[in-house]
Every structure is written in structure tokens, then in C-alpha cells.
Amino acid sequence: MKLSFNHLSLIVSVIGAGVFILFPTITTDVLNDIINYLLTTFDTFFLWTISLILIICIGLILSPFSKNKLGGENAKTEFSTFSWIAMLFAAGMGSGLIFWGVAEPIYHLNSPLNTLHDGVFSLAITDFHWGLHAWAIYAFSGLVIGWFSYNEGREMTISASFTKENSSIYQLFDVLAVVAILFGVAGTLANSIALIETGVQSIISENIGGLTFRFLLLAFISLVFIASSLSGLNKGVKYLSNFNVALALLLLLIVAYLVGFGNVLNYFFESSIAYIKALPTLSFVIAEGSESWSHGWTIIYFLWWISWAPFTGLFIARISKGRTIREFLFGVILYPTIITIIWFATFGGGGFLAENFKEIQTATNTNYTLGLFTLLNNFGIGNILGLLSIGLLTTFVITSADSAIYVTVLLTKKTSMTNKLIWSAVLIGISSALLIRNNLDLNKVIAITGAIPFVLILIAQGIKFLIVINKKR
């Protein structure tokens, strides 16, 4: 009996999960050693590679080739611009902004790059981590997958970027992508549940929590994302993403009003200018004396985005048929970056301006999730805003899990409801095991490990894509 690709992916995922979960300490230590070695040895290579991807995307936007549509001249878009941006943003990094919106700018006040401990430059460093480079990774990955699928008539998989045939060797890339997606989303799901628990304890009562609470929360999240997944892309993911963005905009507007729209605008423009000025240096130079900081922040962030590229890139490709390359790259890179800068200007800037800034800073240094709630406590409706933030995090995580199942069944080429349920069960099983272990370092290592090989795969995909489009000129 021949082993199907779907079954092979399941076996590899389960075995991989078993190794991580049965031997968490050894696995974490070994992988941390490997990651630290690679960071020390190839830090400049990683930085330059991601910066080059951004430059290539800008070059493509400015080139005549950008007038080509994904799917050909007569291709029509499937989703409105609002729904398109909502889905790519929710799948890409929406949940991370909620707590890091306050915390990261505070951390960067003491960055070795920020010798003046300047709040505006702290925001600029944060924008560098979450802005153009991050979304260029997703955009380039999505463009390559989308072009080969819609314009070259190939399957929507990682391996299809390299061959038209079902090559066993190249299909290993798809297996690796499935494993990376499941482990990355499971790690994020486990971490997010821990963050939600911390938030509930901070707002309602410290007595709430524990393993039972985490499993009840996982059960609720699982029921919703399974129901959404079974309803299909045009209903479940689309409606959830629209709801996420509407809820995020509501929270953003309320906090911006309470902080002061004028203050937010000042931070937005000042941090944007500082970001643009610092971009050339930050993109290509690891300053002497800041190596350890750069490894722990910039390079790790970029590897994190790469680890999500097989998932987010493929998902963005799937929802972008009918858009020109210029519209695609411009939309995927610029719109989310602008939203991100506004978000940090509102929450990070609000933290800097708060009367209890020292309290926020202390809380953030104790636990980065507490910075948000300490900021919100300044306002008369702090608890309401805190619960709104927790609800937003929950819906973002549901959307990520839903999208991950959708992408997984695309990669395994079996999109039946039964297969969606099987992969949902695998994702829930891995997440449950991580909740029991309750090891944040393990969750982080699991999510990042998949990024290392995908740096090379993304480079190879890019070279193949550039060769193909050059022949079209």
C-alpha cells in the first residue's frame, strides 16, 4: 500500500510532536544551541537576506512587470479590498500587536541602539521589527506561490515553485511546511491562552486560572475555529477577519481618543520619519556592541516572520487572485505597515505619556502582558477595554488556527471536511500537550525552528521566480 502525502504529513507531525512533548528540556536545549549558533554565525546573512527581499519587492512595484495580474488579464478578484486586507492582517500578525503594542516600545528605551532613551526612536525600532521587512517576507512568499499557481497552472504548494511534477524530493518542502505551520500555530495558540489567562487574572481575579481554565478556553477556541473552517473561506475566515478588524479599529479609536488624537498623530509622524531615516542602517548594519540585542530582537523577529511565511504566504496567495502584482505588493506591504505604525503610536505613545509611566514600565519588565492592562487602568473604563483586548486576542487566535487548517489541507491536497477535522484534531492535540507542559521557551523554540530551513527555501523560490519572470519580458 502506497503511503499518501497526507498520511506522511500526519505521521511526521505526530512523531515530531511526540519528540518535543516527551523530551521538552533536552529538545529545547539542543534547538536553542543550534539557533544561537546560527544567530551568531549567520546574523548578517539573515539581516541582508530579508532586506534584499524588501528591495526586490520595491523593484517589482516600480517595474512594468507589476501591471500583470495574478491569474492573467481577465482574472477577477474574489474579495473586496476591505475583506482582503482584513484577512491578510488577521492571518499575519494581528494577535501579537495587542500586548506588544505597549511593551515593546518600553523595552527599546534601553536598547543599545537608543543611547538617548528616546521614545520616538524606541517606536521607530519597534516599527522596524513589525513593518516593511516583516510584510515583505509575507508578500514575496505569497507572490511566488500565487504566480506559479495562477499564472503557470501549477498547484498551490511550496514544491510547485520548483517543478510541475509531483516530485517526492520537492514534496518534502510541503511536508516541512505542514509541520512548521502546525507547530508554529500550536505554539502561538498555547502562548496566547497563557496571555488570556494572565489578562483575566489581572482584570477579574487572580483565583481564575489553572490547567482547567486553559483547557476550557482551548475547547471554546477549537469549537469556533473548527466550525469556521468547515464553513469555508468565503464565510468562516472572511467573516471572522472582518469582525477582527472592526473590533481592533474600535479598540484603537477608543484608546486614541483617551490618549488624545493629537498626541497619537504626533507620535505617528515623528516615529515614521525616524523609522525611514534609520531604515538604511538598521537594514544592513548590526552595530558593534549590540550583537546580543540584535540576535534576541531583530534577527529572532525576522526568523519568526519567516517561520510563518509558508502559512501566511500561501494564504495570502489564495485570497489575492485577480490583483495586479503592483496592487498585491503595495497592499500586502504598505497597508498593514501603516496600521502597525498607528497601533504602536497609540499604545506605545500612550504608555510614554501616561502619568503612571513608571508603573507601566515596572509592570512590563515583570511580565510584558501586564503593561497593556496597567496602561488601560489609567482610564475610567480600563476593565472594559481590558476585556475587549482579551476578546480581540481570542478572535485573532481563532482566525489564525482556522487559516492554518485551510492552508494545511491545501498543501496536503485533500480539502474534504473529514481531512479538516483530522488536522484540527492534530492541532488541538499538540496545543493541549503544550498547555500541559506550560513551557513558554518550548513553545517559542517550536515556532522558530521551522524558520531556519525556510530561509533557504524562500531564497530558492525567489531565484526560480525571478528566472521565470525574466523570460516573460
Tab-separated table of C-alpha atoms in Angstrom:
chain	number	residue	atom	x	y	z
A	1	MET	CA	0.000	0.000	0.000
A	2	LYS	CA	1.478	3.325	-1.073
A	3	LEU	CA	1.745	5.953	1.649
A	4	SER	CA	-0.172	9.083	0.631
A	5	PHE	CA	1.294	12.559	1.052
A	6	ASN	CA	-1.474	13.404	3.507
A	7	HIS	CA	-0.689	10.347	5.649
A	8	LEU	CA	3.055	11.060	5.506
A	9	SER	CA	2.466	14.609	6.731
A	10	LEU	CA	0.308	13.297	9.582
A	11	ILE	CA	2.920	10.749	10.648
A	12	VAL	CA	5.779	13.262	10.580
A	13	SER	CA	3.701	15.812	12.516
A	14	VAL	CA	2.707	13.324	15.222
A	15	ILE	CA	6.248	11.937	15.587
A	16	GLY	CA	7.691	15.436	15.731
A	17	ALA	CA	5.143	16.463	18.337
A	18	GLY	CA	5.940	13.353	20.378
A	19	VAL	CA	9.662	14.140	20.456
A	20	PHE	CA	9.055	17.744	21.529
A	21	ILE	CA	6.491	16.858	24.188
A	22	LEU	CA	8.138	13.743	25.690
A	23	PHE	CA	11.585	15.332	25.906
A	24	PRO	CA	10.913	19.068	26.291
A	25	THR	CA	14.055	20.004	28.223
A	26	ILE	CA	16.507	18.143	26.000
A	27	THR	CA	14.728	19.301	22.841
A	28	THR	CA	14.639	22.932	23.954
A	29	ASP	CA	18.314	22.912	24.989
A	30	VAL	CA	19.512	21.290	21.764
A	31	LEU	CA	17.467	23.530	19.495
A	32	ASN	CA	18.432	26.630	21.474
A	33	ASP	CA	22.094	25.734	21.000
A	34	ILE	CA	21.540	25.298	17.249
A	35	ILE	CA	19.586	28.553	16.971
A	36	ASN	CA	22.178	30.500	18.995
A	37	TYR	CA	24.999	29.140	16.821
A	38	LEU	CA	23.169	30.124	13.634
A	39	LEU	CA	22.343	33.557	15.027
A	40	THR	CA	25.975	34.185	15.933
A	41	THR	CA	27.366	32.854	12.658
A	42	PHE	CA	24.794	33.995	10.110
A	43	ASP	CA	23.223	37.079	11.716
A	44	THR	CA	24.343	39.423	8.927
A	45	PHE	CA	23.263	36.902	6.284
A	46	PHE	CA	19.752	36.744	7.761
A	47	LEU	CA	19.515	40.545	8.013
A	48	TRP	CA	20.746	41.157	4.470
A	49	THR	CA	18.532	38.423	3.019
A	50	ILE	CA	15.335	39.936	4.448
A	51	SER	CA	16.419	43.439	3.426
A	52	LEU	CA	17.131	42.197	-0.097
A	53	ILE	CA	13.643	40.688	-0.265
A	54	LEU	CA	12.192	44.106	0.581
A	55	ILE	CA	14.342	45.769	-2.110
A	56	ILE	CA	13.215	43.193	-4.686
A	57	CYS	CA	9.569	43.840	-3.779
A	58	ILE	CA	10.071	47.597	-4.216
A	59	GLY	CA	11.796	46.960	-7.549
A	60	LEU	CA	8.881	44.822	-8.722
A	61	ILE	CA	6.366	47.506	-7.705
A	62	LEU	CA	8.228	50.076	-9.819
A	63	SER	CA	8.768	47.774	-12.796
A	64	PRO	CA	6.461	47.472	-15.853
A	65	PHE	CA	6.043	43.794	-14.952
A	66	SER	CA	3.904	44.845	-11.978
A	67	LYS	CA	0.978	45.528	-14.343
A	68	ASN	CA	0.500	41.756	-14.741
A	69	LYS	CA	-2.369	40.206	-12.815
A	70	LEU	CA	-2.267	37.113	-10.670
A	71	GLY	CA	-4.403	34.782	-12.750
A	72	GLY	CA	-3.990	36.579	-16.046
A	73	GLU	CA	-5.507	39.624	-17.711
A	74	ASN	CA	-9.138	38.515	-17.317
A	75	ALA	CA	-8.901	37.320	-13.712
A	76	LYS	CA	-11.385	38.842	-11.260
A	77	THR	CA	-10.865	39.496	-7.556
A	78	GLU	CA	-12.733	37.217	-5.178
A	79	PHE	CA	-12.839	39.535	-2.144
A	80	SER	CA	-13.394	43.228	-1.536
A	81	THR	CA	-10.337	45.307	-0.641
A	82	PHE	CA	-11.509	45.624	2.988
A	83	SER	CA	-12.021	41.867	3.400
A	84	TRP	CA	-8.720	41.178	1.611
A	85	ILE	CA	-6.732	43.453	3.936
A	86	ALA	CA	-8.656	42.160	6.965
A	87	MET	CA	-7.846	38.522	6.148
A	88	LEU	CA	-4.159	39.055	5.396
A	89	PHE	CA	-3.709	41.206	8.520
A	90	ALA	CA	-5.533	38.768	10.806
A	91	ALA	CA	-3.550	35.825	9.472
A	92	GLY	CA	-0.241	37.693	9.500
A	93	MET	CA	0.333	39.145	12.947
A	94	GLY	CA	-2.813	40.686	14.396
A	95	SER	CA	-2.675	38.916	17.779
A	96	GLY	CA	0.905	39.946	18.520
A	97	LEU	CA	0.148	43.654	18.401
A	98	ILE	CA	-2.266	43.525	21.321
A	99	PHE	CA	0.266	43.063	24.106
A	100	TRP	CA	3.447	44.159	22.363
A	101	GLY	CA	1.783	47.468	21.445
A	102	VAL	CA	2.659	48.807	24.909
A	103	ALA	CA	5.506	46.511	25.898
A	104	GLU	CA	7.989	46.603	23.019
A	105	PRO	CA	8.457	50.397	22.783
A	106	ILE	CA	9.139	50.407	26.534
A	107	TYR	CA	11.769	47.688	26.194
A	108	HIS	CA	13.528	49.588	23.404
A	109	LEU	CA	14.007	52.649	25.598
A	110	ASN	CA	17.016	50.714	26.922
A	111	SER	CA	18.152	49.301	23.583
A	112	PRO	CA	21.889	49.788	22.908
A	113	LEU	CA	20.799	51.465	19.667
A	114	ASN	CA	18.745	54.009	21.628
A	115	THR	CA	21.531	55.760	23.541
A	116	LEU	CA	19.333	58.781	24.310
A	117	HIS	CA	16.471	56.591	25.643
A	118	ASP	CA	14.206	58.448	23.233
A	119	GLY	CA	10.564	57.382	22.996
A	120	VAL	CA	10.225	58.282	19.314
A	121	PHE	CA	13.277	56.244	18.330
A	122	SER	CA	12.017	53.405	20.507
A	123	LEU	CA	8.846	53.410	18.396
A	124	ALA	CA	10.972	53.510	15.209
A	125	ILE	CA	12.857	50.362	16.283
A	126	THR	CA	9.542	48.658	17.011
A	127	ASP	CA	8.209	49.693	13.584
A	128	PHE	CA	11.336	48.207	12.017
A	129	HIS	CA	10.549	44.828	13.555
A	130	TRP	CA	6.841	44.815	12.644
A	131	GLY	CA	6.772	46.914	9.482
A	132	LEU	CA	8.075	46.796	5.912
A	133	HIS	CA	10.545	43.911	6.332
A	134	ALA	CA	8.030	41.623	8.027
A	135	TRP	CA	5.327	42.183	5.449
A	136	ALA	CA	7.804	41.975	2.569
A	137	ILE	CA	8.535	38.394	3.665
A	138	TYR	CA	4.848	37.518	3.512
A	139	ALA	CA	4.313	39.446	0.271
A	140	PHE	CA	7.239	37.868	-1.569
A	141	SER	CA	6.324	34.366	-0.400
A	142	GLY	CA	2.691	34.917	-1.417
A	143	LEU	CA	3.627	36.423	-4.767
A	144	VAL	CA	5.848	33.489	-5.718
A	145	ILE	CA	3.237	30.900	-4.721
A	146	GLY	CA	0.424	32.871	-6.357
A	147	TRP	CA	2.304	33.403	-9.620
A	148	PHE	CA	3.203	29.747	-10.095
A	149	SER	CA	-0.324	28.647	-9.175
A	150	TYR	CA	-2.436	31.198	-11.071
A	151	ASN	CA	-0.155	32.105	-13.967
A	152	GLU	CA	1.840	28.920	-14.543
A	153	GLY	CA	-1.025	26.497	-13.892
A	154	ARG	CA	0.626	24.668	-11.012
A	155	GLU	CA	-0.722	23.505	-7.673
A	156	MET	CA	-0.818	25.935	-4.743
A	157	THR	CA	2.029	24.370	-2.772
A	158	ILE	CA	5.618	25.199	-1.838
A	159	SER	CA	7.003	22.446	-4.062
A	160	ALA	CA	5.133	23.760	-7.129
A	161	SER	CA	7.538	26.717	-7.201
A	162	PHE	CA	10.264	24.294	-8.288
A	163	THR	CA	8.575	21.720	-10.511
A	164	LYS	CA	5.366	20.946	-12.371
A	165	GLU	CA	5.641	17.288	-11.424
A	166	ASN	CA	4.792	15.639	-8.103
A	167	SER	CA	8.439	15.131	-7.226
A	168	SER	CA	8.990	13.238	-3.977
A	169	ILE	CA	12.095	15.293	-3.213
A	170	TYR	CA	10.398	18.667	-3.605
A	171	GLN	CA	7.293	17.437	-1.771
A	172	LEU	CA	9.479	17.215	1.321
A	173	PHE	CA	9.241	21.026	1.315
A	174	ASP	CA	5.464	20.685	1.607
A	175	VAL	CA	5.789	18.208	4.482
A	176	LEU	CA	8.173	20.607	6.200
A	177	ALA	CA	5.701	23.444	5.608
A	178	VAL	CA	2.825	21.452	7.142
A	179	VAL	CA	4.908	20.629	10.220
A	180	ALA	CA	6.128	24.237	10.555
A	181	ILE	CA	2.573	25.579	10.260
A	182	LEU	CA	1.105	23.187	12.816
A	183	PHE	CA	3.883	23.673	15.349
A	184	GLY	CA	4.009	27.436	14.835
A	185	VAL	CA	0.270	27.882	15.274
A	186	ALA	CA	0.121	25.392	18.178
A	187	GLY	CA	2.913	27.294	19.953
A	188	THR	CA	1.137	30.588	19.331
A	189	LEU	CA	-2.170	29.100	20.490
A	190	ALA	CA	-0.630	27.809	23.728
A	191	ASN	CA	1.133	31.107	24.407
A	192	SER	CA	-1.999	33.129	23.620
A	193	ILE	CA	-4.085	31.069	26.031
A	194	ALA	CA	-1.484	31.782	28.723
A	195	LEU	CA	-1.716	35.506	27.868
A	196	ILE	CA	-5.524	35.440	28.032
A	197	GLU	CA	-5.293	33.727	31.422
A	198	THR	CA	-2.927	36.449	32.678
A	199	GLY	CA	-5.303	39.134	31.409
A	200	VAL	CA	-8.358	37.594	33.051
A	201	GLN	CA	-6.454	37.293	36.336
A	202	SER	CA	-5.355	40.925	36.075
A	203	ILE	CA	-8.876	42.237	35.393
A	204	ILE	CA	-11.211	39.893	37.267
A	205	SER	CA	-9.477	37.750	39.878
A	206	GLU	CA	-6.143	36.061	40.462
A	207	ASN	CA	-8.061	32.962	41.577
A	208	ILE	CA	-9.192	32.346	37.994
A	209	GLY	CA	-6.809	30.188	36.022
A	210	GLY	CA	-5.015	26.884	36.116
A	211	LEU	CA	-4.998	23.946	33.749
A	212	THR	CA	-8.791	23.505	33.807
A	213	PHE	CA	-9.321	27.116	32.760
A	214	ARG	CA	-6.763	26.809	29.949
A	215	PHE	CA	-8.384	23.650	28.608
A	216	LEU	CA	-11.863	25.172	28.731
A	217	LEU	CA	-10.521	28.131	26.768
A	218	LEU	CA	-8.838	25.809	24.269
A	219	ALA	CA	-12.109	23.879	23.886
A	220	PHE	CA	-14.012	27.095	23.143
A	221	ILE	CA	-11.408	28.310	20.639
A	222	SER	CA	-11.329	24.877	18.993
A	223	LEU	CA	-15.107	24.668	18.577
A	224	VAL	CA	-15.220	28.079	16.924
A	225	PHE	CA	-12.282	27.586	14.555
A	226	ILE	CA	-13.492	24.112	13.536
A	227	ALA	CA	-16.976	25.439	12.789
A	228	SER	CA	-15.463	28.330	10.847
A	229	SER	CA	-13.088	26.023	8.959
A	230	LEU	CA	-15.907	23.702	7.901
A	231	SER	CA	-17.982	26.660	6.658
A	232	GLY	CA	-15.341	27.568	4.055
A	233	LEU	CA	-13.123	30.513	3.163
A	234	ASN	CA	-15.901	32.800	1.895
A	235	LYS	CA	-17.835	32.504	5.131
A	236	GLY	CA	-15.773	31.482	8.150
A	237	VAL	CA	-12.368	33.104	7.646
A	238	LYS	CA	-13.782	36.107	5.792
A	239	TYR	CA	-16.411	36.951	8.412
A	240	LEU	CA	-14.042	36.306	11.326
A	241	SER	CA	-11.367	38.521	9.766
A	242	ASN	CA	-13.833	41.344	9.112
A	243	PHE	CA	-15.018	41.089	12.714
A	244	ASN	CA	-11.412	41.097	13.980
A	245	VAL	CA	-10.511	44.256	12.103
A	246	ALA	CA	-13.732	46.024	13.134
A	247	LEU	CA	-13.073	45.133	16.785
A	248	ALA	CA	-9.408	46.181	16.508
A	249	LEU	CA	-10.396	49.528	14.960
A	250	LEU	CA	-12.923	50.084	17.751
A	251	LEU	CA	-10.284	49.446	20.437
A	252	LEU	CA	-7.745	51.578	18.571
A	253	LEU	CA	-10.126	54.534	18.211
A	254	ILE	CA	-11.215	54.422	21.852
A	255	VAL	CA	-7.635	54.338	23.158
A	256	ALA	CA	-6.535	57.007	20.649
A	257	TYR	CA	-9.355	59.246	21.879
A	258	LEU	CA	-8.376	58.698	25.508
A	259	VAL	CA	-4.678	59.283	24.783
A	260	GLY	CA	-5.516	62.244	22.544
A	261	PHE	CA	-5.720	62.149	18.748
A	262	GLY	CA	-3.185	64.976	18.545
A	263	ASN	CA	-0.688	63.024	20.633
A	264	VAL	CA	-1.183	59.927	18.517
A	265	LEU	CA	-0.694	61.876	15.274
A	266	ASN	CA	2.491	63.458	16.615
A	267	TYR	CA	3.920	60.074	17.547
A	268	PHE	CA	2.778	58.615	14.224
A	269	PHE	CA	4.542	61.228	12.090
A	270	GLU	CA	7.629	61.555	14.286
A	271	SER	CA	8.158	57.790	14.577
A	272	SER	CA	7.520	57.307	10.835
A	273	ILE	CA	10.186	59.895	9.985
A	274	ALA	CA	12.619	58.364	12.491
A	275	TYR	CA	11.868	54.904	11.074
A	276	ILE	CA	12.539	55.964	7.486
A	277	LYS	CA	15.753	57.751	8.473
A	278	ALA	CA	17.031	54.735	10.415
A	279	LEU	CA	15.890	52.167	7.835
A	280	PRO	CA	19.128	52.003	5.742
A	281	THR	CA	21.324	51.486	8.801
A	282	LEU	CA	19.006	49.098	10.621
A	283	SER	CA	18.530	47.052	7.437
A	284	PHE	CA	22.201	46.328	6.785
A	285	VAL	CA	24.294	47.036	9.877
A	286	ILE	CA	24.485	45.248	13.221
A	287	ALA	CA	26.117	47.913	15.349
A	288	GLU	CA	29.206	46.979	17.329
A	289	GLY	CA	28.235	46.198	20.908
A	290	SER	CA	24.600	45.492	20.008
A	291	GLU	CA	25.094	41.955	18.652
A	292	SER	CA	23.409	40.197	21.561
A	293	TRP	CA	20.481	42.606	21.475
A	294	SER	CA	20.123	42.243	17.694
A	295	HIS	CA	20.113	38.459	17.954
A	296	GLY	CA	17.460	38.495	20.677
A	297	TRP	CA	15.230	41.037	18.959
A	298	THR	CA	15.748	41.861	15.267
A	299	ILE	CA	17.031	38.535	13.926
A	300	ILE	CA	14.651	36.454	16.042
A	301	TYR	CA	11.747	38.607	14.847
A	302	PHE	CA	12.736	38.144	11.204
A	303	LEU	CA	13.113	34.393	11.684
A	304	TRP	CA	9.701	34.346	13.361
A	305	TRP	CA	8.105	36.005	10.330
A	306	ILE	CA	9.895	33.551	8.013
A	307	SER	CA	8.593	30.624	10.080
A	308	TRP	CA	5.063	31.896	9.346
A	309	ALA	CA	5.748	32.567	5.652
A	310	PRO	CA	4.691	29.107	4.357
A	311	PHE	CA	1.344	29.589	6.112
A	312	THR	CA	0.738	33.306	5.647
A	313	GLY	CA	2.290	33.497	2.177
A	314	LEU	CA	0.171	30.645	0.828
A	315	PHE	CA	-2.963	32.009	2.482
A	316	ILE	CA	-2.391	35.490	1.053
A	317	ALA	CA	-1.767	33.954	-2.381
A	318	ARG	CA	-5.068	32.081	-2.161
A	319	ILE	CA	-7.098	35.255	-1.472
A	320	SER	CA	-5.304	37.512	-3.999
A	321	LYS	CA	-6.277	36.200	-7.423
A	322	GLY	CA	-7.156	38.971	-9.861
A	323	ARG	CA	-4.921	41.637	-8.312
A	324	THR	CA	-2.014	43.145	-10.223
A	325	ILE	CA	1.459	42.488	-8.860
A	326	ARG	CA	1.764	46.190	-8.006
A	327	GLU	CA	-1.575	46.194	-6.174
A	328	PHE	CA	-0.670	42.945	-4.421
A	329	LEU	CA	2.769	44.041	-3.198
A	330	PHE	CA	1.646	47.562	-2.381
A	331	GLY	CA	-1.367	46.282	-0.454
A	332	VAL	CA	0.348	43.476	1.436
A	333	ILE	CA	3.381	45.550	2.448
A	334	LEU	CA	2.162	49.125	2.875
A	335	TYR	CA	-1.375	48.947	4.317
A	336	PRO	CA	-0.513	46.655	7.263
A	337	THR	CA	2.680	48.622	7.931
A	338	ILE	CA	0.727	51.887	8.225
A	339	ILE	CA	-1.815	50.235	10.531
A	340	THR	CA	1.035	48.827	12.619
A	341	ILE	CA	2.747	52.230	12.989
A	342	ILE	CA	-0.564	53.811	14.057
A	343	TRP	CA	-1.126	50.993	16.554
A	344	PHE	CA	2.272	51.441	18.217
A	345	ALA	CA	1.931	55.239	18.174
A	346	THR	CA	-1.378	54.839	20.036
A	347	PHE	CA	-0.495	52.188	22.611
A	348	GLY	CA	3.256	52.726	22.882
A	349	GLY	CA	2.888	56.502	22.726
A	350	GLY	CA	0.032	56.307	25.226
A	351	GLY	CA	2.319	54.440	27.604
A	352	PHE	CA	5.029	57.093	27.309
A	353	LEU	CA	2.538	59.886	28.034
A	354	ALA	CA	0.752	58.163	30.907
A	355	GLU	CA	1.006	59.683	34.390
A	356	ASN	CA	1.851	56.245	35.762
A	357	PHE	CA	4.554	55.573	33.158
A	358	LYS	CA	6.980	54.232	35.781
A	359	GLU	CA	4.316	51.799	36.964
A	360	ILE	CA	3.699	50.674	33.367
A	361	GLN	CA	7.442	50.229	32.829
A	362	THR	CA	7.801	48.177	36.016
A	363	ALA	CA	4.794	46.031	35.129
A	364	THR	CA	6.129	45.453	31.607
A	365	ASN	CA	9.542	44.404	32.918
A	366	THR	CA	7.811	41.967	35.272
A	367	ASN	CA	5.545	40.474	32.587
A	368	TYR	CA	5.166	42.070	29.170
A	369	THR	CA	1.415	41.343	29.105
A	370	LEU	CA	0.828	43.485	32.198
A	371	GLY	CA	1.950	46.710	30.506
A	372	LEU	CA	-1.261	46.885	28.475
A	373	PHE	CA	-3.570	46.456	31.470
A	374	THR	CA	-1.567	48.916	33.573
A	375	LEU	CA	-1.970	51.495	30.801
A	376	LEU	CA	-5.702	50.827	30.459
A	377	ASN	CA	-6.151	51.212	34.220
A	378	ASN	CA	-5.491	54.921	33.696
A	379	PHE	CA	-8.867	55.223	32.050
A	380	GLY	CA	-12.251	55.056	33.720
A	381	ILE	CA	-13.272	52.159	31.520
A	382	GLY	CA	-9.978	50.289	31.865
A	383	ASN	CA	-11.562	46.934	32.741
A	384	ILE	CA	-13.950	47.148	29.777
A	385	LEU	CA	-11.055	47.923	27.442
A	386	GLY	CA	-9.054	45.096	29.001
A	387	LEU	CA	-11.840	42.603	28.350
A	388	LEU	CA	-12.166	43.977	24.808
A	389	SER	CA	-8.438	43.358	24.304
A	390	ILE	CA	-8.763	39.799	25.564
A	391	GLY	CA	-11.719	39.219	23.250
A	392	LEU	CA	-9.737	40.607	20.325
A	393	LEU	CA	-6.769	38.348	21.093
A	394	THR	CA	-9.129	35.362	21.253
A	395	THR	CA	-10.711	36.093	17.866
A	396	PHE	CA	-7.314	36.714	16.255
A	397	VAL	CA	-6.072	33.340	17.526
A	398	ILE	CA	-9.239	31.634	16.253
A	399	THR	CA	-8.684	33.180	12.823
A	400	SER	CA	-5.036	32.050	12.756
A	401	ALA	CA	-6.000	28.477	13.652
A	402	ASP	CA	-8.816	28.490	11.095
A	403	SER	CA	-6.488	29.800	8.369
A	404	ALA	CA	-3.796	27.280	9.329
A	405	ILE	CA	-6.179	24.356	8.831
A	406	TYR	CA	-7.258	25.796	5.494
A	407	VAL	CA	-3.635	26.089	4.303
A	408	THR	CA	-2.729	22.630	5.647
A	409	VAL	CA	-5.454	20.883	3.658
A	410	LEU	CA	-4.373	22.838	0.565
A	411	LEU	CA	-0.796	21.626	0.986
A	412	THR	CA	-1.869	18.033	1.584
A	413	LYS	CA	-4.239	18.255	-1.427
A	414	LYS	CA	-7.203	16.812	0.467
A	415	THR	CA	-9.755	19.529	1.246
A	416	SER	CA	-12.587	17.300	2.472
A	417	MET	CA	-14.381	18.041	5.754
A	418	THR	CA	-13.003	14.794	7.165
A	419	ASN	CA	-9.438	15.886	6.488
A	420	LYS	CA	-10.105	19.299	8.031
A	421	LEU	CA	-11.366	17.553	11.171
A	422	ILE	CA	-8.315	15.273	11.278
A	423	TRP	CA	-5.855	18.170	11.020
A	424	SER	CA	-7.888	20.186	13.518
A	425	ALA	CA	-7.578	17.264	15.952
A	426	VAL	CA	-3.793	17.162	15.403
A	427	LEU	CA	-3.508	20.913	16.046
A	428	ILE	CA	-5.646	20.646	19.185
A	429	GLY	CA	-3.631	17.643	20.383
A	430	ILE	CA	-0.281	19.445	20.020
A	431	SER	CA	-1.707	22.580	21.665
A	432	SER	CA	-3.110	20.501	24.549
A	433	ALA	CA	0.256	18.878	25.170
A	434	LEU	CA	1.965	22.272	25.157
A	435	LEU	CA	-0.599	23.587	27.643
A	436	ILE	CA	0.137	20.679	29.974
A	437	ARG	CA	3.877	21.296	29.699
A	438	ASN	CA	3.281	25.052	30.136
A	439	ASN	CA	6.806	25.771	28.890
A	440	LEU	CA	6.946	29.146	27.085
A	441	ASP	CA	10.543	28.541	25.948
A	442	LEU	CA	9.497	25.252	24.344
A	443	ASN	CA	6.600	26.973	22.552
A	444	LYS	CA	8.937	29.673	21.243
A	445	VAL	CA	11.606	27.225	20.076
A	446	ILE	CA	9.000	25.085	18.319
A	447	ALA	CA	7.708	28.105	16.413
A	448	ILE	CA	11.139	29.412	15.352
A	449	THR	CA	12.868	26.127	14.467
A	450	GLY	CA	10.945	25.792	11.218
A	451	ALA	CA	12.243	29.154	10.035
A	452	ILE	CA	15.837	28.021	9.547
A	453	PRO	CA	15.302	25.762	6.508
A	454	PHE	CA	12.677	28.111	5.093
A	455	VAL	CA	15.217	30.897	4.786
A	456	LEU	CA	16.962	28.776	2.156
A	457	ILE	CA	13.701	27.570	0.596
A	458	LEU	CA	12.425	31.153	0.273
A	459	ILE	CA	15.691	32.213	-1.379
A	460	ALA	CA	15.451	29.288	-3.823
A	461	GLN	CA	11.794	30.104	-4.558
A	462	GLY	CA	12.718	33.722	-5.215
A	463	ILE	CA	15.531	32.827	-7.606
A	464	LYS	CA	13.258	30.449	-9.513
A	465	PHE	CA	10.526	33.106	-9.712
A	466	LEU	CA	12.898	35.833	-10.939
A	467	ILE	CA	14.289	33.498	-13.622
A	468	VAL	CA	10.760	32.656	-14.839
A	469	ILE	CA	9.515	36.261	-14.990
A	470	ASN	CA	12.732	37.400	-16.681
A	471	LYS	CA	11.917	35.038	-19.533
A	472	LYS	CA	8.480	36.664	-19.811
A	473	ARG	CA	9.999	40.079	-20.594
